[in-house]
Amino acid sequence: MVAETQTVAPRAQKKPSLSDLEVEAIEMFINFLRLIGLPKSVGEIYGLLFVASRPMAMDAIMERLGISLGAASQGLKLLRTLGAVRVVYERGDRRDHYVADLEISRFATVFIKDELQPRMEMANERVRRMEECLAELPAKERRATRQRIERLKHWLDKGQKMLPWVLRFMKL
Amino acid sequence: MVAETQTVAPRAQKKPSLSDLEVEAIEMFINFLRLIGLPKSVGEIYGLLFVASRPMAMDAIMERLGISLGAASQGLKLLRTLGAVRVVYERGDRRDHYVADLEISRFATVFIKDELQPRMEMANERVRRMEECLAELPAKERRATRQRIERLKHWLDKGQKMLPWVLRFMKL
DNA sequence: TCGGTATTTCATTTTTTCTTGAAGTTCATG
DNA sequence: CATGAACTTCAAGAAAAAATGAAATACCGA
């Protein structure tokens, strides 16, 4: 616990030196994207790009955030497929450059389409199968269980009706 | 890889023996609850209780699902605080018995209140701080960055306006 | 086509999250 | 109160998820 006397600090040259603005943006997006199950590194990348005043190449992103090659590559790939980030070609530079797409609604749209809707359909299937199971139940239990399944259907319905509305609202 | 000749199968007496109905319900809730970041065991417990025709005691739940004492205790505790499960006293039995609360909207309500709204407020704070940072920016970048922050504010606003609406919709 | 830089992939390591079960606490009952 | 069953807690282990970085691949420009 005694403080190491700072003998040169051989490899402490890891200062990413992010501005306050960048730190705020990064932390904000880490938090929000975690909510929809995206790893920290993805939030970091998006946050950094969100406040970047110029398109950034992958190596700059890596260095700035202190993340690995693989994380940067995979994170950018994911953000691209989400439509959250766009590639911009910079004349005279072979590298791909990235900018954040400010249409944040795409996150939501893709999330709803890729995560929520498939789950909903699976759930519908399951409910159907559950109803089939009802027949095999002792009459006593059947009634109560049927009611519960009805309730479930009701909620799935509600959710499915709400999604398009949310989507529309998101798109302004 | 050669199939062990079934010499008595000494401790294979681990058959949880769940009905098809139970399996469907359990899998469904594992899926949905994972979406809001709850562990598998919590989904299992809620799913089991959802189709149970009678209140269940903790030891029955453990045995049925093949989960540990700790997982059952903690999972039930969490479900209780979420309002997803209720304790029912059964006369002549010292154990607590649990039933699933069918008002699934409580999940959503608690999720919104505990996860979404605090994040939103944090985000508002951050945006405020980000605007302070603007002053220190070179004039060139300032304009573009301000626009981005405005966009962010716009989205936060939208989200915050949507939440109460969603809440109302959930409550029928 | 070649040379080399930019990017992707993926086996491995690291980190985080979940589960387990023994020890501790609570509490109804005799 | 004392007993013991019911429940909770928590340190340690197991499992899952994410990050790393070396190797493979793609691609640009000459």
CSV table of C-alpha atoms (C1' of nucleotides) in Angstrom, one decimal:
chain,number,residue,atom,x,y,z
A,1,MET,CA,0.0,0.0,0.0
A,2,VAL,CA,3.0,2.3,0.3
A,3,ALA,CA,3.1,4.5,-2.7
A,4,GLU,CA,5.7,3.3,-5.2
A,5,THR,CA,8.2,6.1,-5.7
A,6,GLN,CA,7.6,7.0,-9.3
A,7,THR,CA,10.8,5.6,-10.8
A,8,VAL,CA,10.2,6.7,-14.4
A,9,ALA,CA,6.8,5.1,-14.6
A,10,PRO,CA,8.0,2.9,-17.4
A,11,ARG,CA,4.8,2.0,-19.2
A,12,ALA,CA,2.4,4.4,-17.6
A,13,GLN,CA,2.3,6.2,-20.9
A,14,LYS,CA,-1.3,5.0,-21.2
A,15,LYS,CA,-2.9,8.4,-20.9
A,16,PRO,CA,-5.8,8.4,-23.2
A,17,SER,CA,-6.4,12.1,-22.3
A,18,LEU,CA,-10.1,12.5,-23.0
A,19,SER,CA,-11.7,15.8,-22.6
A,20,ASP,CA,-14.4,16.3,-20.0
A,21,LEU,CA,-16.9,16.6,-22.9
A,22,GLU,CA,-15.8,13.3,-24.3
A,23,VAL,CA,-15.9,11.6,-20.9
A,24,GLU,CA,-19.5,12.8,-20.3
A,25,ALA,CA,-20.6,11.6,-23.7
A,26,ILE,CA,-18.9,8.2,-23.3
A,27,GLU,CA,-20.3,7.6,-19.9
A,28,MET,CA,-23.7,8.5,-21.0
A,29,PHE,CA,-23.8,6.2,-23.9
A,30,ILE,CA,-22.2,3.3,-22.0
A,31,ASN,CA,-25.1,3.6,-19.6
A,32,PHE,CA,-27.8,3.8,-22.3
A,33,LEU,CA,-26.4,1.1,-24.5
A,34,ARG,CA,-25.9,-1.3,-21.6
A,35,LEU,CA,-29.6,-1.0,-21.1
A,36,ILE,CA,-30.2,-2.7,-24.4
A,37,GLY,CA,-27.4,-5.3,-23.7
A,38,LEU,CA,-24.5,-3.8,-25.6
A,39,PRO,CA,-21.0,-4.1,-24.1
A,40,LYS,CA,-19.1,-1.2,-22.6
A,41,SER,CA,-16.7,-0.9,-25.5
A,42,VAL,CA,-19.5,-0.3,-27.9
A,43,GLY,CA,-20.9,2.5,-25.7
A,44,GLU,CA,-17.4,4.0,-25.5
A,45,ILE,CA,-17.0,4.0,-29.2
A,46,TYR,CA,-20.3,5.6,-29.9
A,47,GLY,CA,-19.9,8.2,-27.2
A,48,LEU,CA,-16.5,9.2,-28.5
A,49,LEU,CA,-17.8,9.5,-32.1
A,50,PHE,CA,-20.9,11.4,-31.0
A,51,VAL,CA,-18.9,14.4,-29.8
A,52,ALA,CA,-16.0,14.0,-32.3
A,53,SER,CA,-15.8,17.0,-34.6
A,54,ARG,CA,-14.2,15.1,-37.4
A,55,PRO,CA,-14.6,11.5,-38.7
A,56,MET,CA,-12.2,9.1,-36.9
A,57,ALA,CA,-10.2,6.2,-38.1
A,58,MET,CA,-10.2,2.9,-36.2
A,59,ASP,CA,-6.7,3.3,-34.9
A,60,ALA,CA,-7.4,6.7,-33.6
A,61,ILE,CA,-10.5,5.3,-31.8
A,62,MET,CA,-8.4,2.5,-30.3
A,63,GLU,CA,-5.7,4.7,-29.1
A,64,ARG,CA,-8.0,7.3,-27.7
A,65,LEU,CA,-10.1,4.8,-25.7
A,66,GLY,CA,-7.3,2.4,-24.9
A,67,ILE,CA,-9.2,-0.5,-26.3
A,68,SER,CA,-7.9,-3.4,-28.3
A,69,LEU,CA,-7.9,-3.9,-32.0
A,70,GLY,CA,-10.5,-6.6,-31.8
A,71,ALA,CA,-12.8,-4.7,-29.6
A,72,ALA,CA,-12.6,-1.7,-31.9
A,73,SER,CA,-13.2,-3.7,-35.0
A,74,GLN,CA,-16.1,-5.7,-33.5
A,75,GLY,CA,-17.7,-2.7,-31.9
A,76,LEU,CA,-17.6,-0.7,-35.1
A,77,LYS,CA,-19.0,-3.6,-37.0
A,78,LEU,CA,-21.9,-3.8,-34.6
A,79,LEU,CA,-22.6,-0.1,-34.6
A,80,ARG,CA,-22.5,-0.2,-38.4
A,81,THR,CA,-25.1,-3.0,-38.5
A,82,LEU,CA,-27.2,-1.0,-36.0
A,83,GLY,CA,-27.0,2.0,-38.3
A,84,ALA,CA,-25.6,4.0,-35.5
A,85,VAL,CA,-22.3,4.7,-37.2
A,86,ARG,CA,-21.4,5.5,-40.8
A,87,VAL,CA,-18.3,5.1,-42.8
A,88,VAL,CA,-17.0,8.2,-44.5
A,89,TYR,CA,-14.3,8.2,-47.1
A,90,GLU,CA,-11.5,10.7,-46.5
A,91,ARG,CA,-9.7,11.6,-49.7
A,92,GLY,CA,-6.0,10.6,-49.5
A,93,ASP,CA,-6.4,8.2,-46.6
A,94,ARG,CA,-6.8,4.5,-47.1
A,95,ARG,CA,-8.4,4.0,-43.8
A,96,ASP,CA,-12.1,3.9,-43.2
A,97,HIS,CA,-13.3,6.9,-41.2
A,98,TYR,CA,-16.3,6.7,-38.9
A,99,VAL,CA,-19.0,9.3,-37.9
A,100,ALA,CA,-21.9,8.8,-35.5
A,101,ASP,CA,-25.3,8.8,-37.1
A,102,LEU,CA,-27.3,11.2,-35.0
A,103,GLU,CA,-30.6,9.6,-35.8
A,104,ILE,CA,-30.6,7.9,-32.5
A,105,SER,CA,-34.0,6.4,-33.3
A,106,ARG,CA,-32.3,3.8,-35.3
A,107,PHE,CA,-31.0,2.2,-32.2
A,108,ALA,CA,-34.5,1.8,-31.0
A,109,THR,CA,-35.8,0.7,-34.3
A,110,VAL,CA,-33.2,-2.0,-34.7
A,111,PHE,CA,-33.6,-3.1,-31.1
A,112,ILE,CA,-37.3,-3.4,-31.5
A,113,LYS,CA,-37.1,-5.3,-34.8
A,114,ASP,CA,-34.2,-7.6,-33.8
A,115,GLU,CA,-34.8,-8.2,-30.2
A,116,LEU,CA,-38.4,-7.5,-29.2
A,117,GLN,CA,-40.4,-8.6,-32.2
A,118,PRO,CA,-38.8,-12.1,-32.6
A,119,ARG,CA,-39.3,-12.7,-28.9
A,120,MET,CA,-42.9,-11.7,-29.2
A,121,GLU,CA,-43.4,-14.2,-32.0
A,122,MET,CA,-41.7,-16.9,-30.1
A,123,ALA,CA,-43.9,-16.1,-27.2
A,124,ASN,CA,-47.0,-16.3,-29.4
A,125,GLU,CA,-45.9,-19.8,-30.4
A,126,ARG,CA,-45.4,-20.8,-26.9
A,127,VAL,CA,-48.8,-19.6,-25.8
A,128,ARG,CA,-50.3,-21.6,-28.6
A,129,ARG,CA,-48.5,-24.7,-27.3
A,130,MET,CA,-49.5,-23.9,-23.8
A,131,GLU,CA,-53.1,-23.9,-24.8
A,132,GLU,CA,-52.7,-27.3,-26.3
A,133,CYS,CA,-51.4,-28.5,-23.0
A,134,LEU,CA,-54.5,-27.4,-21.3
A,135,ALA,CA,-56.4,-30.4,-22.5
A,136,GLU,CA,-54.2,-32.8,-20.5
A,137,LEU,CA,-54.8,-30.9,-17.2
A,138,PRO,CA,-57.2,-32.1,-14.5
A,139,ALA,CA,-60.4,-30.2,-15.0
A,140,LYS,CA,-60.0,-28.5,-11.7
A,141,GLU,CA,-56.7,-26.8,-12.6
A,142,ARG,CA,-57.7,-26.3,-16.2
A,143,ARG,CA,-60.0,-23.4,-15.6
A,144,ALA,CA,-57.5,-21.4,-13.5
A,145,THR,CA,-54.7,-22.1,-15.9
A,146,ARG,CA,-56.7,-21.1,-18.9
A,147,GLN,CA,-57.3,-17.8,-17.2
A,148,ARG,CA,-53.6,-17.2,-16.7
A,149,ILE,CA,-52.8,-18.0,-20.3
A,150,GLU,CA,-55.5,-15.6,-21.4
A,151,ARG,CA,-53.9,-13.0,-19.3
A,152,LEU,CA,-50.6,-13.7,-20.9
A,153,LYS,CA,-52.1,-13.4,-24.4
A,154,HIS,CA,-53.6,-10.1,-23.4
A,155,TRP,CA,-50.2,-8.8,-22.5
A,156,LEU,CA,-48.5,-10.0,-25.6
A,157,ASP,CA,-51.2,-8.4,-27.6
A,158,LYS,CA,-50.8,-5.2,-25.8
A,159,GLY,CA,-47.1,-5.2,-26.3
A,160,GLN,CA,-47.5,-6.0,-30.0
A,161,LYS,CA,-49.9,-3.1,-30.4
A,162,MET,CA,-47.6,-0.8,-28.6
A,163,LEU,CA,-44.5,-1.4,-30.6
A,164,PRO,CA,-45.6,0.2,-33.8
A,165,TRP,CA,-46.8,3.2,-31.9
A,166,VAL,CA,-43.5,3.6,-30.2
A,167,LEU,CA,-41.7,3.2,-33.5
A,168,ARG,CA,-43.8,6.0,-35.0
A,169,PHE,CA,-43.2,8.2,-32.1
A,170,MET,CA,-39.5,7.7,-32.3
A,171,LYS,CA,-39.4,8.7,-35.9
A,172,LEU,CA,-40.7,12.2,-34.9
B,1,MET,CA,-17.8,-41.5,-25.2
B,2,VAL,CA,-19.0,-45.1,-25.0
B,3,ALA,CA,-22.3,-45.2,-23.3
B,4,GLU,CA,-21.9,-46.1,-19.6
B,5,THR,CA,-23.9,-49.3,-19.1
B,6,GLN,CA,-26.6,-48.0,-16.7
B,7,THR,CA,-25.3,-49.6,-13.5
B,8,VAL,CA,-28.1,-48.4,-11.3
B,9,ALA,CA,-27.5,-44.8,-12.2
B,10,PRO,CA,-26.6,-44.0,-8.6
B,11,ARG,CA,-27.3,-40.2,-8.4
B,12,ALA,CA,-29.2,-39.7,-11.6
B,13,GLN,CA,-32.2,-39.2,-9.4
B,14,LYS,CA,-32.2,-35.6,-10.5
B,15,LYS,CA,-35.3,-35.7,-12.6
B,16,PRO,CA,-37.1,-32.4,-12.0
B,17,SER,CA,-40.0,-33.7,-14.0
B,18,LEU,CA,-41.6,-30.5,-15.2
B,19,SER,CA,-44.7,-30.7,-17.4
B,20,ASP,CA,-44.7,-29.4,-20.9
B,21,LEU,CA,-46.8,-26.5,-19.8
B,22,GLU,CA,-44.3,-25.6,-17.1
B,23,VAL,CA,-41.4,-25.8,-19.4
B,24,GLU,CA,-43.1,-23.5,-21.9
B,25,ALA,CA,-43.9,-21.0,-19.3
B,26,ILE,CA,-40.5,-21.1,-17.7
B,27,GLU,CA,-38.7,-20.7,-21.0
B,28,MET,CA,-40.9,-17.8,-22.0
B,29,PHE,CA,-40.2,-15.9,-18.8
B,30,ILE,CA,-36.5,-16.7,-18.8
B,31,ASN,CA,-36.5,-15.0,-22.2
B,32,PHE,CA,-38.5,-12.0,-21.3
B,33,LEU,CA,-36.9,-11.3,-18.0
B,34,ARG,CA,-33.5,-11.7,-19.4
B,35,LEU,CA,-34.4,-8.8,-21.6
B,36,ILE,CA,-34.6,-6.5,-18.6
B,37,GLY,CA,-31.4,-8.0,-17.2
B,38,LEU,CA,-32.7,-10.5,-14.8
B,39,PRO,CA,-30.9,-13.8,-14.3
B,40,LYS,CA,-32.1,-17.1,-15.5
B,41,SER,CA,-33.1,-18.4,-12.1
B,42,VAL,CA,-35.5,-15.5,-11.6
B,43,GLY,CA,-37.2,-16.2,-14.9
B,44,GLU,CA,-37.5,-19.9,-14.0
B,45,ILE,CA,-39.1,-19.1,-10.7
B,46,TYR,CA,-41.6,-16.7,-12.1
B,47,GLY,CA,-42.4,-19.0,-14.9
B,48,LEU,CA,-43.0,-21.9,-12.6
B,49,LEU,CA,-45.2,-19.9,-10.3
B,50,PHE,CA,-47.1,-18.4,-13.3
B,51,VAL,CA,-48.6,-21.8,-14.2
B,52,ALA,CA,-48.7,-23.2,-10.7
B,53,SER,CA,-52.3,-24.0,-9.7
B,54,ARG,CA,-51.5,-23.7,-6.0
B,55,PRO,CA,-49.2,-21.5,-4.0
B,56,MET,CA,-45.7,-23.0,-3.7
B,57,ALA,CA,-43.2,-23.0,-0.8
B,58,MET,CA,-39.6,-22.2,-1.4
B,59,ASP,CA,-38.4,-25.8,-0.9
B,60,ALA,CA,-40.9,-27.0,-3.5
B,61,ILE,CA,-39.6,-24.4,-6.0
B,62,MET,CA,-36.0,-25.4,-5.3
B,63,GLU,CA,-36.7,-29.0,-5.8
B,64,ARG,CA,-38.8,-28.6,-8.8
B,65,LEU,CA,-36.4,-26.4,-10.7
B,66,GLY,CA,-33.2,-28.0,-9.3
B,67,ILE,CA,-31.8,-24.7,-8.1
B,68,SER,CA,-30.0,-24.0,-4.9
B,69,LEU,CA,-31.3,-22.6,-1.7
B,70,GLY,CA,-29.5,-19.3,-2.2
B,71,ALA,CA,-30.8,-18.8,-5.7
B,72,ALA,CA,-34.4,-19.5,-4.7
B,73,SER,CA,-34.2,-17.2,-1.7
B,74,GLN,CA,-32.6,-14.4,-3.6
B,75,GLY,CA,-34.8,-14.8,-6.7
B,76,LEU,CA,-37.9,-14.8,-4.6
B,77,LYS,CA,-36.7,-11.7,-2.7
B,78,LEU,CA,-36.1,-9.9,-6.0
B,79,LEU,CA,-39.5,-10.9,-7.4
B,80,ARG,CA,-41.1,-9.8,-4.2
B,81,THR,CA,-39.6,-6.3,-4.5
B,82,LEU,CA,-40.6,-6.2,-8.1
B,83,GLY,CA,-44.1,-6.9,-7.0
B,84,ALA,CA,-44.2,-9.9,-9.4
B,85,VAL,CA,-44.8,-12.4,-6.7
B,86,ARG,CA,-46.8,-12.4,-3.5
B,87,VAL,CA,-46.5,-14.3,-0.2
B,88,VAL,CA,-49.6,-16.1,0.8
B,89,TYR,CA,-50.0,-17.6,4.2
B,90,GLU,CA,-51.2,-21.2,4.2
B,91,ARG,CA,-52.9,-22.2,7.4
B,92,GLY,CA,-51.1,-24.9,9.3
B,93,ASP,CA,-47.8,-24.5,7.5
B,94,ARG,CA,-45.0,-22.4,8.8
B,95,ARG,CA,-43.5,-21.9,5.4
B,96,ASP,CA,-44.1,-18.9,3.2
B,97,HIS,CA,-46.0,-19.8,0.1
B,98,TYR,CA,-45.7,-17.8,-3.1
B,99,VAL,CA,-48.0,-17.0,-6.0
B,100,ALA,CA,-47.3,-15.1,-9.1
B,101,ASP,CA,-48.9,-11.7,-9.4
B,102,LEU,CA,-50.6,-11.7,-12.8
B,103,GLU,CA,-50.4,-7.9,-13.1
B,104,ILE,CA,-47.5,-8.2,-15.4
B,105,SER,CA,-47.5,-4.4,-15.8
B,106,ARG,CA,-45.8,-4.1,-12.5
B,107,PHE,CA,-42.6,-5.5,-14.0
B,108,ALA,CA,-42.8,-2.7,-16.5
B,109,THR,CA,-43.6,-0.1,-14.0
B,110,VAL,CA,-40.8,-1.0,-11.6
B,111,PHE,CA,-38.4,-1.3,-14.5
B,112,ILE,CA,-39.3,2.1,-15.8
B,113,LYS,CA,-39.2,3.7,-12.3
B,114,ASP,CA,-36.0,2.0,-11.2
B,115,GLU,CA,-34.0,1.7,-14.3
B,116,LEU,CA,-35.1,4.1,-16.9
B,117,GLN,CA,-36.1,7.2,-15.0
B,118,PRO,CA,-32.9,7.4,-12.9
B,119,ARG,CA,-30.8,7.0,-16.0
B,120,MET,CA,-32.8,9.8,-17.7
B,121,GLU,CA,-32.1,12.1,-14.8
B,122,MET,CA,-28.4,11.3,-14.9
B,123,ALA,CA,-28.4,11.9,-18.6
B,124,ASN,CA,-30.0,15.3,-18.1
B,125,GLU,CA,-27.3,16.2,-15.6
B,126,ARG,CA,-24.6,15.1,-18.1
B,127,VAL,CA,-26.1,17.1,-20.8
B,128,ARG,CA,-26.0,20.2,-18.6
B,129,ARG,CA,-22.4,19.6,-17.9
B,130,MET,CA,-21.7,19.0,-21.6
B,131,GLU,CA,-23.1,22.4,-22.4
B,132,GLU,CA,-20.8,23.9,-19.9
B,133,CYS,CA,-17.9,22.3,-21.7
B,134,LEU,CA,-18.9,24.0,-24.9
B,135,ALA,CA,-17.4,27.3,-23.8
B,136,GLU,CA,-13.9,25.8,-23.7
B,137,LEU,CA,-14.1,24.5,-27.3
B,138,PRO,CA,-12.5,26.2,-30.3
B,139,ALA,CA,-15.1,28.3,-32.0
B,140,LYS,CA,-15.0,26.1,-35.0
B,141,GLU,CA,-16.0,22.9,-33.3
B,142,ARG,CA,-18.3,24.6,-30.9
B,143,ARG,CA,-21.1,25.1,-33.4
B,144,ALA,CA,-21.3,21.5,-34.6
B,145,THR,CA,-21.0,20.1,-31.1
B,146,ARG,CA,-23.7,22.4,-29.8
B,147,GLN,CA,-26.0,20.9,-32.5
B,148,ARG,CA,-25.2,17.4,-31.4
B,149,ILE,CA,-25.9,18.2,-27.8
B,150,GLU,CA,-29.2,19.8,-28.9
B,151,ARG,CA,-30.1,16.6,-30.7
B,152,LEU,CA,-29.3,14.6,-27.5
B,153,LYS,CA,-31.6,16.9,-25.5
B,154,HIS,CA,-34.3,16.4,-28.0
B,155,TRP,CA,-34.1,12.7,-27.6
B,156,LEU,CA,-34.0,12.7,-23.9
B,157,ASP,CA,-37.1,14.9,-23.9
B,158,LYS,CA,-38.9,12.6,-26.2
B,159,GLY,CA,-38.1,9.6,-24.1
B,160,GLN,CA,-39.2,11.4,-20.9
B,161,LYS,CA,-42.4,12.3,-22.5
B,162,MET,CA,-43.0,8.8,-23.7
B,163,LEU,CA,-42.5,7.0,-20.4
B,164,PRO,CA,-45.6,8.3,-18.7
B,165,TRP,CA,-47.6,7.4,-21.8
B,166,VAL,CA,-46.3,3.9,-21.8
B,167,LEU,CA,-47.0,3.6,-18.2
B,168,ARG,CA,-50.6,4.6,-18.6
B,169,PHE,CA,-51.0,2.2,-21.6
B,170,MET,CA,-49.6,-0.6,-19.5
B,171,LYS,CA,-52.2,-0.1,-16.8
B,172,LEU,CA,-55.0,-0.7,-19.3
C,1,DT,C1',1.0,-8.6,-59.5
C,2,DC,C1',3.3,-7.2,-55.5
C,3,DG,C1',4.1,-5.0,-51.0
C,4,DG,C1',2.3,-3.6,-47.4
C,5,DT,C1',-1.4,-1.3,-44.6
C,6,DA,C1',-6.2,-1.8,-42.9
C,7,DT,C1',-9.5,-4.8,-41.2
C,8,DT,C1',-11.6,-9.1,-39.6
C,9,DT,C1',-11.6,-13.3,-37.1
C,10,DC,C1',-11.0,-16.2,-33.4
C,11,DA,C1',-8.6,-18.9,-29.7
C,12,DT,C1',-7.3,-17.4,-25.3
C,13,DT,C1',-7.4,-14.6,-21.2
C,14,DT,C1',-9.7,-11.5,-18.3
C,15,DT,C1',-13.7,-9.7,-16.2
C,16,DT,C1',-18.2,-9.8,-14.8
C,17,DT,C1',-22.2,-12.1,-13.4
C,18,DC,C1',-24.7,-16.0,-11.4
C,19,DT,C1',-25.0,-19.9,-8.5
C,20,DT,C1',-24.0,-22.7,-4.7
C,21,DG,C1',-24.1,-24.2,0.0
C,22,DA,C1',-22.5,-23.6,4.7
C,23,DA,C1',-23.0,-20.6,8.5
C,24,DG,C1',-25.9,-17.3,10.6
C,25,DT,C1',-30.4,-15.3,11.8
C,26,DT,C1',-35.3,-15.2,12.6
C,27,DC,C1',-39.3,-16.8,14.5
C,28,DA,C1',-43.4,-19.7,15.5
C,29,DT,C1',-44.3,-23.3,18.7
C,30,DG,C1',-44.1,-26.4,22.6
D,1,DC,C1',-37.2,-19.6,26.8
D,2,DA,C1',-35.3,-23.3,24.1
D,3,DT,C1',-35.8,-25.9,20.0
D,4,DG,C1',-35.6,-26.5,15.4
D,5,DA,C1',-37.5,-25.5,10.9
D,6,DA,C1',-37.6,-21.6,7.5
D,7,DC,C1',-35.3,-18.2,5.6
D,8,DT,C1',-31.3,-14.9,4.6
D,9,DT,C1',-26.5,-13.8,3.8
D,10,DC,C1',-22.2,-14.1,1.8
D,11,DA,C1',-17.6,-16.0,0.5
D,12,DA,C1',-16.1,-19.0,-2.8
D,13,DG,C1',-16.7,-21.5,-7.1
D,14,DA,C1',-18.8,-22.0,-11.8
D,15,DA,C1',-20.5,-20.1,-15.9
D,16,DA,C1',-21.1,-16.5,-19.2
D,17,DA,C1',-19.7,-12.4,-21.5
D,18,DA,C1',-16.3,-9.3,-23.1
D,19,DA,C1',-11.6,-8.0,-24.3
D,20,DT,C1',-7.2,-9.1,-26.1
D,21,DG,C1',-3.9,-9.7,-29.7
D,22,DA,C1',-1.8,-12.8,-33.1
D,23,DA,C1',-2.8,-14.8,-37.4
D,24,DA,C1',-5.5,-14.6,-41.5
D,25,DT,C1',-7.7,-12.0,-44.9
D,26,DA,C1',-9.0,-8.0,-47.8
D,27,DC,C1',-7.8,-4.3,-50.2
D,28,DC,C1',-5.4,-0.1,-52.2
D,29,DG,C1',-2.0,1.8,-54.9
D,30,DA,C1',2.0,1.4,-57.7
